[in-house]
mmCIF file of C-alpha atoms and ligand atoms in Angstrom:
data_model
loop_
_atom_site.group_PDB
_atom_site.id
_atom_site.type_symbol
_atom_site.label_atom_id
_atom_site.label_comp_id
_atom_site.label_asym_id
_atom_site.label_seq_id
_atom_site.Cartn_x
_atom_site.Cartn_y
_atom_site.Cartn_z
ATOM 1 C CA MET P 1 -6.828 61.939 8.398
ATOM 2 C CA LYS P 2 -9.759 59.765 9.477
ATOM 3 C CA VAL P 3 -10.041 58.943 13.175
ATOM 4 C CA PRO P 4 -12.552 56.226 14.110
ATOM 5 C CA PHE P 5 -14.459 56.378 17.398
ATOM 6 C CA GLY P 6 -13.285 52.859 18.152
ATOM 7 C CA ASP P 7 -11.611 50.035 16.249
ATOM 8 C CA LEU P 8 -11.813 46.540 17.693
ATOM 9 C CA ARG P 9 -9.851 45.079 14.789
ATOM 10 C CA ARG P 10 -6.723 46.853 16.028
ATOM 11 C CA GLN P 11 -7.223 45.264 19.437
ATOM 12 C CA TYR P 12 -7.714 41.784 17.975
ATOM 13 C CA ASN P 13 -4.701 42.132 15.680
ATOM 14 C CA ALA P 14 -2.503 43.117 18.619
ATOM 15 C CA ASN P 15 -3.587 40.030 20.597
ATOM 16 C CA ARG P 16 -4.450 37.625 17.806
ATOM 17 C CA GLU P 17 -2.414 34.638 19.015
ATOM 18 C CA ARG P 18 -3.700 34.710 22.582
ATOM 19 C CA ILE P 19 -7.316 35.177 21.482
ATOM 20 C CA ASP P 20 -7.156 32.456 18.845
ATOM 21 C CA SER P 21 -5.582 30.027 21.261
ATOM 22 C CA ALA P 22 -8.196 30.791 23.954
ATOM 23 C CA ILE P 23 -11.036 30.138 21.502
ATOM 24 C CA GLY P 24 -9.312 27.015 20.144
ATOM 25 C CA ARG P 25 -8.866 25.640 23.663
ATOM 26 C CA VAL P 26 -12.625 25.841 24.279
ATOM 27 C CA LEU P 27 -13.559 24.346 20.908
ATOM 28 C CA GLU P 28 -11.164 21.456 21.448
ATOM 29 C CA GLY P 29 -12.444 20.925 24.991
ATOM 30 C CA GLY P 30 -15.985 20.418 23.681
ATOM 31 C CA TRP P 31 -17.668 22.086 26.682
ATOM 32 C CA PHE P 32 -19.423 25.396 26.063
ATOM 33 C CA VAL P 33 -21.626 26.512 28.952
ATOM 34 C CA LEU P 34 -20.755 26.759 32.677
ATOM 35 C CA GLY P 35 -17.397 25.045 32.707
ATOM 36 C CA ARG P 36 -13.785 25.575 33.690
ATOM 37 C CA GLU P 37 -13.231 28.797 31.725
ATOM 38 C CA VAL P 38 -16.117 30.574 33.444
ATOM 39 C CA GLU P 39 -15.033 29.302 36.857
ATOM 40 C CA SER P 40 -11.455 30.416 36.271
ATOM 41 C CA PHE P 41 -12.508 33.786 34.910
ATOM 42 C CA GLU P 42 -14.782 34.343 37.906
ATOM 43 C CA GLN P 43 -11.876 33.647 40.261
ATOM 44 C CA GLU P 44 -9.409 35.783 38.319
ATOM 45 C CA PHE P 45 -11.804 38.701 37.942
ATOM 46 C CA ALA P 46 -12.752 38.610 41.644
ATOM 47 C CA ALA P 47 -9.048 38.522 42.584
ATOM 48 C CA TYR P 48 -8.264 41.421 40.251
ATOM 49 C CA LEU P 49 -10.970 43.566 41.855
ATOM 50 C CA GLY P 50 -10.343 42.465 45.417
ATOM 51 C CA ALA P 51 -13.865 40.996 45.585
ATOM 52 C CA LYS P 52 -14.799 37.702 47.248
ATOM 53 C CA HIS P 53 -17.111 36.295 44.586
ATOM 54 C CA ALA P 54 -17.822 36.873 40.913
ATOM 55 C CA VAL P 55 -20.718 35.345 38.980
ATOM 56 C CA GLY P 56 -20.634 35.396 35.173
ATOM 57 C CA VAL P 57 -23.898 36.158 33.364
ATOM 58 C CA ALA P 58 -25.053 36.864 29.820
ATOM 59 C CA SER P 59 -24.816 40.678 29.783
ATOM 60 C CA GLY P 60 -24.429 43.817 31.840
ATOM 61 C CA THR P 61 -28.192 44.330 31.721
ATOM 62 C CA ASP P 62 -28.695 40.856 33.181
ATOM 63 C CA ALA P 63 -26.021 41.482 35.813
ATOM 64 C CA ILE P 64 -28.068 44.427 37.112
ATOM 65 C CA HIS P 65 -31.399 42.642 36.665
ATOM 66 C CA LEU P 66 -30.297 39.530 38.581
ATOM 67 C CA ALA P 67 -28.454 41.525 41.264
ATOM 68 C CA LEU P 68 -31.631 43.527 41.930
ATOM 69 C CA ARG P 69 -33.627 40.307 42.355
ATOM 70 C CA ALA P 70 -30.901 38.831 44.551
ATOM 71 C CA VAL P 71 -30.989 41.795 46.943
ATOM 72 C CA GLY P 72 -34.761 41.389 47.193
ATOM 73 C CA VAL P 73 -36.217 43.802 44.656
ATOM 74 C CA ALA P 74 -39.676 42.607 43.569
ATOM 75 C CA ALA P 75 -42.623 43.725 41.457
ATOM 76 C CA GLY P 76 -43.761 47.266 42.181
ATOM 77 C CA ASP P 77 -40.653 48.259 44.171
ATOM 78 C CA GLU P 78 -38.760 51.426 43.315
ATOM 79 C CA VAL P 79 -35.091 51.621 42.371
ATOM 80 C CA ILE P 80 -33.286 54.973 42.319
ATOM 81 C CA THR P 81 -30.681 55.675 39.644
ATOM 82 C CA ALA P 82 -29.111 58.503 37.638
ATOM 83 C CA ALA P 83 -31.239 60.215 34.989
ATOM 84 C CA ASN P 84 -28.373 60.387 32.490
ATOM 85 C CA THR P 85 -27.372 56.750 32.268
ATOM 86 C CA CYS P 86 -27.285 54.292 29.403
ATOM 87 C CA VAL P 87 -30.857 52.994 29.033
ATOM 88 C CA PRO P 88 -30.038 49.365 30.032
ATOM 89 C CA THR P 89 -29.701 50.488 33.666
ATOM 90 C CA ALA P 90 -33.408 51.320 33.516
ATOM 91 C CA SER P 91 -34.223 48.232 31.398
ATOM 92 C CA ALA P 92 -32.704 46.049 34.116
ATOM 93 C CA ILE P 93 -34.882 47.713 36.757
ATOM 94 C CA SER P 94 -37.922 47.060 34.575
ATOM 95 C CA LEU P 95 -36.869 43.423 34.035
ATOM 96 C CA ALA P 96 -36.896 42.986 37.812
ATOM 97 C CA GLY P 97 -40.498 44.237 37.760
ATOM 98 C CA ALA P 98 -39.533 47.430 39.559
ATOM 99 C CA VAL P 99 -40.032 51.113 38.759
ATOM 100 C CA PRO P 100 -36.973 53.209 37.854
ATOM 101 C CA VAL P 101 -36.733 56.481 39.758
ATOM 102 C CA PRO P 102 -34.284 58.696 37.839
ATOM 103 C CA VAL P 103 -32.657 61.508 39.817
ATOM 104 C CA ASP P 104 -30.599 64.455 38.674
ATOM 105 C CA VAL P 105 -26.820 64.393 38.608
ATOM 106 C CA ASP P 106 -23.886 66.397 39.860
ATOM 107 C CA PRO P 107 -22.744 68.919 37.215
ATOM 108 C CA VAL P 108 -19.057 67.962 37.555
ATOM 109 C CA SER P 109 -18.988 64.175 38.016
ATOM 110 C CA TYR P 110 -22.194 63.547 36.002
ATOM 111 C CA THR P 111 -23.113 60.894 38.583
ATOM 112 C CA ALA P 112 -26.289 60.835 40.700
ATOM 113 C CA ASP P 113 -26.407 63.635 43.262
ATOM 114 C CA PRO P 114 -26.515 61.959 46.728
ATOM 115 C CA GLU P 115 -28.896 64.657 48.038
ATOM 116 C CA ARG P 116 -31.314 63.856 45.206
ATOM 117 C CA ILE P 117 -31.025 60.147 45.955
ATOM 118 C CA LYS P 118 -31.905 60.809 49.590
ATOM 119 C CA ALA P 119 -34.843 63.014 48.642
ATOM 120 C CA ALA P 120 -36.236 60.362 46.259
ATOM 121 C CA ILE P 121 -36.469 57.593 48.883
ATOM 122 C CA THR P 122 -39.977 56.329 49.670
ATOM 123 C CA SER P 123 -41.303 53.311 51.574
ATOM 124 C CA ARG P 124 -41.137 51.355 48.277
ATOM 125 C CA THR P 125 -37.445 52.063 47.539
ATOM 126 C CA LYS P 126 -35.562 48.745 47.572
ATOM 127 C CA ALA P 127 -32.243 49.559 45.910
ATOM 128 C CA ILE P 128 -29.990 52.415 44.798
ATOM 129 C CA ILE P 129 -27.968 52.071 41.578
ATOM 130 C CA PRO P 130 -25.087 54.556 41.369
ATOM 131 C CA VAL P 131 -23.724 54.574 37.816
ATOM 132 C CA HIS P 132 -19.973 55.171 37.487
ATOM 133 C CA LEU P 133 -20.542 57.072 34.277
ATOM 134 C CA TYR P 134 -17.788 57.290 31.642
ATOM 135 C CA GLY P 135 -15.457 55.482 34.080
ATOM 136 C CA GLN P 136 -15.537 58.088 36.855
ATOM 137 C CA ALA P 137 -16.625 56.920 40.305
ATOM 138 C CA ALA P 138 -19.856 58.188 41.813
ATOM 139 C CA ASP P 139 -19.498 59.993 45.165
ATOM 140 C CA MET P 140 -19.634 56.695 47.057
ATOM 141 C CA ASP P 141 -19.041 57.915 50.628
ATOM 142 C CA ALA P 142 -22.123 60.097 50.325
ATOM 143 C CA VAL P 143 -24.140 57.325 48.650
ATOM 144 C CA LEU P 144 -23.023 54.837 51.337
ATOM 145 C CA LYS P 145 -24.172 57.265 54.011
ATOM 146 C CA VAL P 146 -27.646 57.453 52.435
ATOM 147 C CA SER P 147 -27.673 53.644 52.148
ATOM 148 C CA ARG P 148 -26.682 53.097 55.799
ATOM 149 C CA GLU P 149 -29.186 55.629 57.114
ATOM 150 C CA SER P 150 -32.032 54.126 55.088
ATOM 151 C CA GLY P 151 -31.013 50.450 55.081
ATOM 152 C CA ILE P 152 -31.391 50.397 51.297
ATOM 153 C CA PRO P 153 -28.764 48.287 49.473
ATOM 154 C CA ILE P 154 -26.452 49.652 46.767
ATOM 155 C CA VAL P 155 -26.126 47.836 43.452
ATOM 156 C CA GLU P 156 -23.300 49.501 41.516
ATOM 157 C CA ASP P 157 -23.533 49.845 37.736
ATOM 158 C CA VAL P 158 -19.881 49.331 36.798
ATOM 159 C CA ALA P 159 -20.503 48.672 33.099
ATOM 160 C CA GLN P 160 -18.158 51.589 32.303
ATOM 161 C CA GLY P 161 -15.899 51.293 35.349
ATOM 162 C CA HIS P 162 -13.602 48.250 34.931
ATOM 163 C CA GLY P 163 -10.441 48.861 36.927
ATOM 164 C CA ALA P 164 -11.404 52.387 37.991
ATOM 165 C CA ILE P 165 -10.897 53.258 41.641
ATOM 166 C CA TYR P 166 -12.699 55.077 44.450
ATOM 167 C CA ARG P 167 -10.460 55.796 47.474
ATOM 168 C CA GLU P 168 -8.237 52.689 47.107
ATOM 169 C CA LYS P 169 -11.131 50.400 46.235
ATOM 170 C CA LYS P 170 -11.909 49.089 42.786
ATOM 171 C CA LEU P 171 -15.373 50.095 41.633
ATOM 172 C CA GLY P 172 -17.890 47.297 42.055
ATOM 173 C CA THR P 173 -16.567 46.276 45.473
ATOM 174 C CA ILE P 174 -18.194 49.077 47.467
ATOM 175 C CA GLY P 175 -21.934 48.294 47.378
ATOM 176 C CA GLU P 176 -23.732 44.988 48.092
ATOM 177 C CA ALA P 177 -23.173 44.019 44.458
ATOM 178 C CA GLY P 178 -21.161 45.392 41.526
ATOM 179 C CA CYS P 179 -22.474 44.777 38.007
ATOM 180 C CA PHE P 180 -20.170 44.628 34.994
ATOM 181 C CA SER P 181 -20.794 44.442 31.259
ATOM 182 C CA PHE P 182 -18.326 42.852 28.850
ATOM 183 C CA TYR P 183 -19.946 44.305 25.739
ATOM 184 C CA PRO P 184 -17.131 44.465 23.146
ATOM 185 C CA SER P 185 -16.460 48.205 23.432
ATOM 186 C CA LYS P 186 -16.178 48.289 27.242
ATOM 187 C CA ASN P 187 -12.747 48.603 28.885
ATOM 188 C CA LEU P 188 -12.830 44.834 29.385
ATOM 189 C CA GLY P 189 -14.800 43.529 26.433
ATOM 190 C CA ALA P 190 -15.697 40.085 25.137
ATOM 191 C CA TYR P 191 -16.281 39.327 21.447
ATOM 192 C CA GLY P 192 -20.001 39.041 22.030
ATOM 193 C CA ASP P 193 -22.218 39.719 25.046
ATOM 194 C CA GLY P 194 -21.239 39.010 28.617
ATOM 195 C CA GLY P 195 -21.521 40.329 32.154
ATOM 196 C CA ALA P 196 -20.692 39.580 35.784
ATOM 197 C CA ILE P 197 -21.745 40.468 39.300
ATOM 198 C CA VAL P 198 -19.225 40.722 42.132
ATOM 199 C CA THR P 199 -20.095 40.618 45.815
ATOM 200 C CA ALA P 200 -18.608 40.009 49.233
ATOM 201 C CA SER P 201 -21.602 37.884 50.237
ATOM 202 C CA ARG P 202 -21.513 34.131 49.681
ATOM 203 C CA GLU P 203 -25.273 33.984 50.140
ATOM 204 C CA LEU P 204 -25.834 36.595 47.433
ATOM 205 C CA ALA P 205 -23.375 34.813 45.101
ATOM 206 C CA ASP P 206 -25.175 31.486 45.626
ATOM 207 C CA ARG P 207 -28.536 33.090 44.890
ATOM 208 C CA LEU P 208 -27.107 34.627 41.712
ATOM 209 C CA ARG P 209 -25.687 31.270 40.560
ATOM 210 C CA GLN P 210 -29.173 29.813 40.875
ATOM 211 C CA LEU P 211 -30.920 32.761 39.223
ATOM 212 C CA ARG P 212 -28.656 32.604 36.148
ATOM 213 C CA ASN P 213 -29.316 28.896 35.667
ATOM 214 C CA TYR P 214 -33.109 28.308 35.825
ATOM 215 C CA GLY P 215 -33.191 28.578 39.613
ATOM 216 C CA GLU P 216 -31.336 25.293 39.897
ATOM 217 C CA ALA P 217 -29.904 24.473 43.334
ATOM 218 C CA ARG P 218 -28.517 21.081 42.315
ATOM 219 C CA ARG P 219 -28.942 19.243 39.067
ATOM 220 C CA TYR P 220 -32.641 19.140 38.082
ATOM 221 C CA HIS P 221 -33.736 20.482 41.487
ATOM 222 C CA HIS P 222 -35.106 24.007 41.234
ATOM 223 C CA THR P 223 -35.711 26.008 44.371
ATOM 224 C CA SER P 224 -36.718 29.257 42.666
ATOM 225 C CA VAL P 225 -37.960 30.480 39.311
ATOM 226 C CA GLY P 226 -34.810 31.490 37.500
ATOM 227 C CA PHE P 227 -33.532 32.578 34.117
ATOM 228 C CA ASN P 228 -31.128 31.488 31.436
ATOM 229 C CA SER P 229 -28.344 34.044 31.721
ATOM 230 C CA ARG P 230 -24.855 32.617 31.511
ATOM 231 C CA LEU P 231 -21.473 33.827 30.390
ATOM 232 C CA ASP P 232 -20.385 31.238 27.823
ATOM 233 C CA GLU P 233 -17.066 29.401 27.832
ATOM 234 C CA ILE P 234 -15.701 31.041 24.670
ATOM 235 C CA GLN P 235 -16.357 34.550 25.985
ATOM 236 C CA ALA P 236 -14.906 33.621 29.390
ATOM 237 C CA ALA P 237 -11.722 32.298 27.731
ATOM 238 C CA ILE P 238 -11.408 35.519 25.716
ATOM 239 C CA LEU P 239 -11.953 37.618 28.844
ATOM 240 C CA ARG P 240 -9.240 35.662 30.690
ATOM 241 C CA ALA P 241 -6.828 36.425 27.859
ATOM 242 C CA LYS P 242 -7.737 40.134 27.980
ATOM 243 C CA LEU P 243 -7.983 40.642 31.759
ATOM 244 C CA VAL P 244 -4.177 40.528 32.061
ATOM 245 C CA ASP P 245 -4.002 43.653 29.873
ATOM 246 C CA LEU P 246 -6.747 45.647 31.589
ATOM 247 C CA ASP P 247 -4.412 47.758 33.733
ATOM 248 C CA SER P 248 -2.080 48.566 30.855
ATOM 249 C CA SER P 249 -4.926 49.387 28.482
ATOM 250 C CA ASN P 250 -6.513 51.629 31.131
ATOM 251 C CA ALA P 251 -3.120 53.305 31.597
ATOM 252 C CA ARG P 252 -2.965 53.967 27.852
ATOM 253 C CA ARG P 253 -6.478 55.488 27.974
ATOM 254 C CA ARG P 254 -5.294 57.763 30.792
ATOM 255 C CA GLU P 255 -2.304 58.792 28.676
ATOM 256 C CA ILE P 256 -4.601 59.798 25.830
ATOM 257 C CA ALA P 257 -6.857 61.672 28.277
ATOM 258 C CA ALA P 258 -3.798 63.545 29.587
ATOM 259 C CA LEU P 259 -2.852 64.422 26.006
ATOM 260 C CA TYR P 260 -6.373 65.772 25.371
ATOM 261 C CA ASN P 261 -6.303 67.688 28.680
ATOM 262 C CA ARG P 262 -3.019 69.291 27.657
ATOM 263 C CA GLU P 263 -3.694 69.919 23.970
ATOM 264 C CA ILE P 264 -7.356 70.953 23.914
ATOM 265 C CA THR P 265 -7.366 74.677 24.596
ATOM 266 C CA ASN P 266 -10.578 75.818 22.913
ATOM 267 C CA PRO P 267 -12.316 78.100 25.480
ATOM 268 C CA ILE P 268 -15.823 77.113 24.337
ATOM 269 C CA VAL P 269 -15.157 73.410 24.924
ATOM 270 C CA ARG P 270 -15.292 72.177 28.523
ATOM 271 C CA LYS P 271 -13.018 69.259 29.340
ATOM 272 C CA PRO P 272 -13.904 66.486 31.817
ATOM 273 C CA VAL P 273 -12.828 66.951 35.448
ATOM 274 C CA GLU P 274 -11.192 64.016 37.208
ATOM 275 C CA LEU P 275 -12.236 64.078 40.844
ATOM 276 C CA GLU P 276 -9.599 63.738 43.533
ATOM 277 C CA TYR P 277 -11.399 60.825 45.232
ATOM 278 C CA GLY P 278 -10.755 58.291 42.517
ATOM 279 C CA ARG P 279 -8.957 57.124 39.418
ATOM 280 C CA HIS P 280 -10.891 57.477 36.180
ATOM 281 C CA ASN P 281 -10.513 54.693 33.605
ATOM 282 C CA TYR P 282 -11.540 56.957 30.683
ATOM 283 C CA HIS P 283 -13.989 54.504 29.210
ATOM 284 C CA LEU P 284 -15.165 57.706 27.540
ATOM 285 C CA TYR P 285 -13.581 61.150 27.231
ATOM 286 C CA VAL P 286 -16.563 63.491 27.228
ATOM 287 C CA VAL P 287 -16.364 67.208 26.524
ATOM 288 C CA ARG P 288 -19.192 69.744 26.733
ATOM 289 C CA CYS P 289 -20.048 72.538 24.368
ATOM 290 C CA GLU P 290 -23.166 74.699 24.078
ATOM 291 C CA GLN P 291 -22.929 74.306 20.300
ATOM 292 C CA ARG P 292 -22.398 70.574 20.552
ATOM 293 C CA ASP P 293 -24.157 69.655 17.297
ATOM 294 C CA TRP P 294 -22.038 72.139 15.353
ATOM 295 C CA LEU P 295 -18.892 70.885 17.050
ATOM 296 C CA GLN P 296 -19.804 67.311 16.120
ATOM 297 C CA GLN P 297 -20.411 68.383 12.504
ATOM 298 C CA HIS P 298 -17.105 70.294 12.412
ATOM 299 C CA LEU P 299 -15.242 67.206 13.658
ATOM 300 C CA ALA P 300 -17.065 64.939 11.194
ATOM 301 C CA ASP P 301 -16.048 67.289 8.342
ATOM 302 C CA LEU P 302 -12.431 66.826 9.462
ATOM 303 C CA GLY P 303 -12.782 63.022 9.584
ATOM 304 C CA VAL P 304 -13.102 62.665 13.378
ATOM 305 C CA HIS P 305 -15.892 60.325 14.420
ATOM 306 C CA THR P 306 -17.626 61.183 17.715
ATOM 307 C CA LEU P 307 -20.677 59.891 19.600
ATOM 308 C CA ILE P 308 -23.141 61.296 22.149
ATOM 309 C CA HIS P 309 -23.524 59.544 25.510
ATOM 310 C CA TYR P 310 -26.443 60.104 25.883
ATOM 311 C CA PRO P 311 -28.730 62.379 23.862
ATOM 312 C CA VAL P 312 -31.930 61.563 25.811
ATOM 313 C CA PRO P 313 -32.052 61.122 29.604
ATOM 314 C CA ILE P 314 -34.065 58.197 31.009
ATOM 315 C CA HIS P 315 -37.048 60.248 32.154
ATOM 316 C CA LEU P 316 -37.516 61.750 28.674
ATOM 317 C CA GLN P 317 -37.281 58.437 26.801
ATOM 318 C CA GLU P 318 -40.543 57.514 25.125
ATOM 319 C CA ALA P 319 -40.375 54.086 26.793
ATOM 320 C CA TYR P 320 -40.486 55.774 30.212
ATOM 321 C CA GLY P 321 -43.111 58.381 29.414
ATOM 322 C CA TRP P 322 -45.422 56.557 31.824
ATOM 323 C CA LEU P 323 -43.222 57.749 34.707
ATOM 324 C CA GLY P 324 -44.908 61.095 34.093
ATOM 325 C CA MET P 325 -41.707 63.126 34.478
ATOM 326 C CA LYS P 326 -41.565 66.233 32.334
ATOM 327 C CA ARG P 327 -38.732 68.238 30.823
ATOM 328 C CA GLY P 328 -37.245 70.295 33.644
ATOM 329 C CA ALA P 329 -37.472 67.444 36.197
ATOM 330 C CA CYS P 330 -33.690 66.818 36.005
ATOM 331 C CA PRO P 331 -32.174 70.044 34.659
ATOM 332 C CA VAL P 332 -28.498 69.079 34.936
ATOM 333 C CA ALA P 333 -28.988 65.751 33.147
ATOM 334 C CA GLU P 334 -31.085 67.468 30.475
ATOM 335 C CA ARG P 335 -28.430 70.090 29.869
ATOM 336 C CA CYS P 336 -25.763 67.374 29.621
ATOM 337 C CA ALA P 337 -27.888 65.575 27.029
ATOM 338 C CA SER P 338 -27.721 68.620 24.770
ATOM 339 C CA GLU P 339 -24.044 69.484 25.388
ATOM 340 C CA VAL P 340 -21.965 66.309 25.830
ATOM 341 C CA LEU P 341 -19.757 64.856 23.108
ATOM 342 C CA SER P 342 -17.497 61.813 23.363
ATOM 343 C CA LEU P 343 -14.137 62.059 21.567
ATOM 344 C CA PRO P 344 -12.321 58.947 20.301
ATOM 345 C CA ILE P 345 -10.433 57.219 23.117
ATOM 346 C CA PHE P 346 -9.276 53.597 23.003
ATOM 347 C CA PRO P 347 -5.934 51.977 23.870
ATOM 348 C CA GLU P 348 -4.854 51.484 20.258
ATOM 349 C CA LEU P 349 -5.470 55.135 19.284
ATOM 350 C CA THR P 350 -2.103 56.635 18.308
ATOM 351 C CA ASP P 351 -0.665 59.894 19.667
ATOM 352 C CA GLU P 352 -0.718 61.223 16.121
ATOM 353 C CA GLU P 353 -4.452 60.560 15.883
ATOM 354 C CA ALA P 354 -5.134 62.045 19.311
ATOM 355 C CA LEU P 355 -3.150 65.188 18.419
ATOM 356 C CA TYR P 356 -5.210 65.490 15.254
ATOM 357 C CA VAL P 357 -8.451 65.168 17.277
ATOM 358 C CA ALA P 358 -7.279 67.880 19.702
ATOM 359 C CA ALA P 359 -6.260 70.225 16.866
ATOM 360 C CA SER P 360 -9.639 69.625 15.210
ATOM 361 C CA VAL P 361 -11.460 70.519 18.449
ATOM 362 C CA ASN P 362 -9.308 73.653 18.758
ATOM 363 C CA SER P 363 -10.156 74.833 15.251
ATOM 364 C CA PHE P 364 -13.899 74.944 16.057
ATOM 365 C CA THR P 365 -15.298 78.449 16.392
ATOM 366 C CA ALA P 366 -18.690 79.517 17.716
ATOM 367 C CA ARG P 367 -21.379 79.998 15.069
ATOM 368 C CA ALA P 368 -23.934 82.766 15.053
HETATM 369 C C1 PLP M 1 -23.125 48.967 28.574
HETATM 370 C C2 PLP M 1 -23.890 49.411 29.750
HETATM 371 C C3 PLP M 1 -24.891 48.615 30.338
HETATM 372 C C4 PLP M 1 -25.426 47.359 29.709
HETATM 373 O O1 PLP M 1 -24.549 46.369 29.419
HETATM 374 P P1 PLP M 1 -24.901 45.264 28.312
HETATM 375 O O2 PLP M 1 -23.809 44.271 28.483
HETATM 376 O O3 PLP M 1 -24.888 45.930 26.983
HETATM 377 O O4 PLP M 1 -26.229 44.693 28.651
HETATM 378 C C5 PLP M 1 -25.488 49.071 31.503
HETATM 379 N N1 PLP M 1 -25.147 50.234 32.065
HETATM 380 C C6 PLP M 1 -24.212 51.037 31.521
HETATM 381 C C7 PLP M 1 -23.868 52.315 32.211
HETATM 382 C C8 PLP M 1 -23.567 50.666 30.335
HETATM 383 O O5 PLP M 1 -22.649 51.484 29.799
#
């Protein structure tokens, strides 16, 4: 059997009519940027999350970049985030002209350790970005406490957390701003790039609407220097068609995760731990193994495609060498980088395939 890591054709085939009709509606309407589809999607997405405002932008990276600017981050400021995130979290900080300050993570949740966040604060710190990695919430009560004590705003990176929950609240609605990506493979994915920021603040939402559209306050009147970063009408129409399935597709991911939790019994493979404070959306199902590279090879030999999220933490990326952080600066994140492995998990994966993945993991034995 061959098990792909993901397969977006299965998703399209299951929803072909709704997707085709959404795209057709936009083409026939003849309006492609900042129109009714984006407005409707913003309202529907905000309502789904229980947020007041949503602002569609061109990508998840831009969502974080613009949110940082909107909360007042400027050139030379510092922004604290997790060392083991997807690199765009750091790219967005750089785009805002700020300096990323990666901190080590908790060994169970893999999200930034609140004590490390607190210890990293300086007079230049202007924002904290907790990353809800793999779809598991960061320890938000502890992060909120640090934020309240220091007066530093929280910009959540929810690029992997669509529909996931922290103590009754949907992720993205806890900090000053929540930043989503609609990259095709995310739990809510477009068929191209897209992103959004949600916030409870009208003022912040207004600032973001200007920033995404050349700093325009009203037509041809520009009150700030802005960007071109918009969610387009076709992607918004597709996202509207898919938003209605987000809860059921997350539920199917949780079913597969439960199957893996039950069926994977290999003692040298550590399964993910779902923390009691939230509901994981299993964007990724990530196991750990000291012989990760051998495990990945073993699975590949059996036809199971896996990926590593992520093999190099931010502070050890060549692009961030100038931060001057050496190996050993974030030991937990560094260890994760050498041990984590993501197994296939997506709503259209069959039980038969998932059982085959689990059996393949179980047949791995330690090598000398
Ligand atoms: C995908 C992702 C992003 C970036 O989103 P894009 O839409 O690809 O720009 C940022 N942070 C995390 C954690 C991600 O997984």
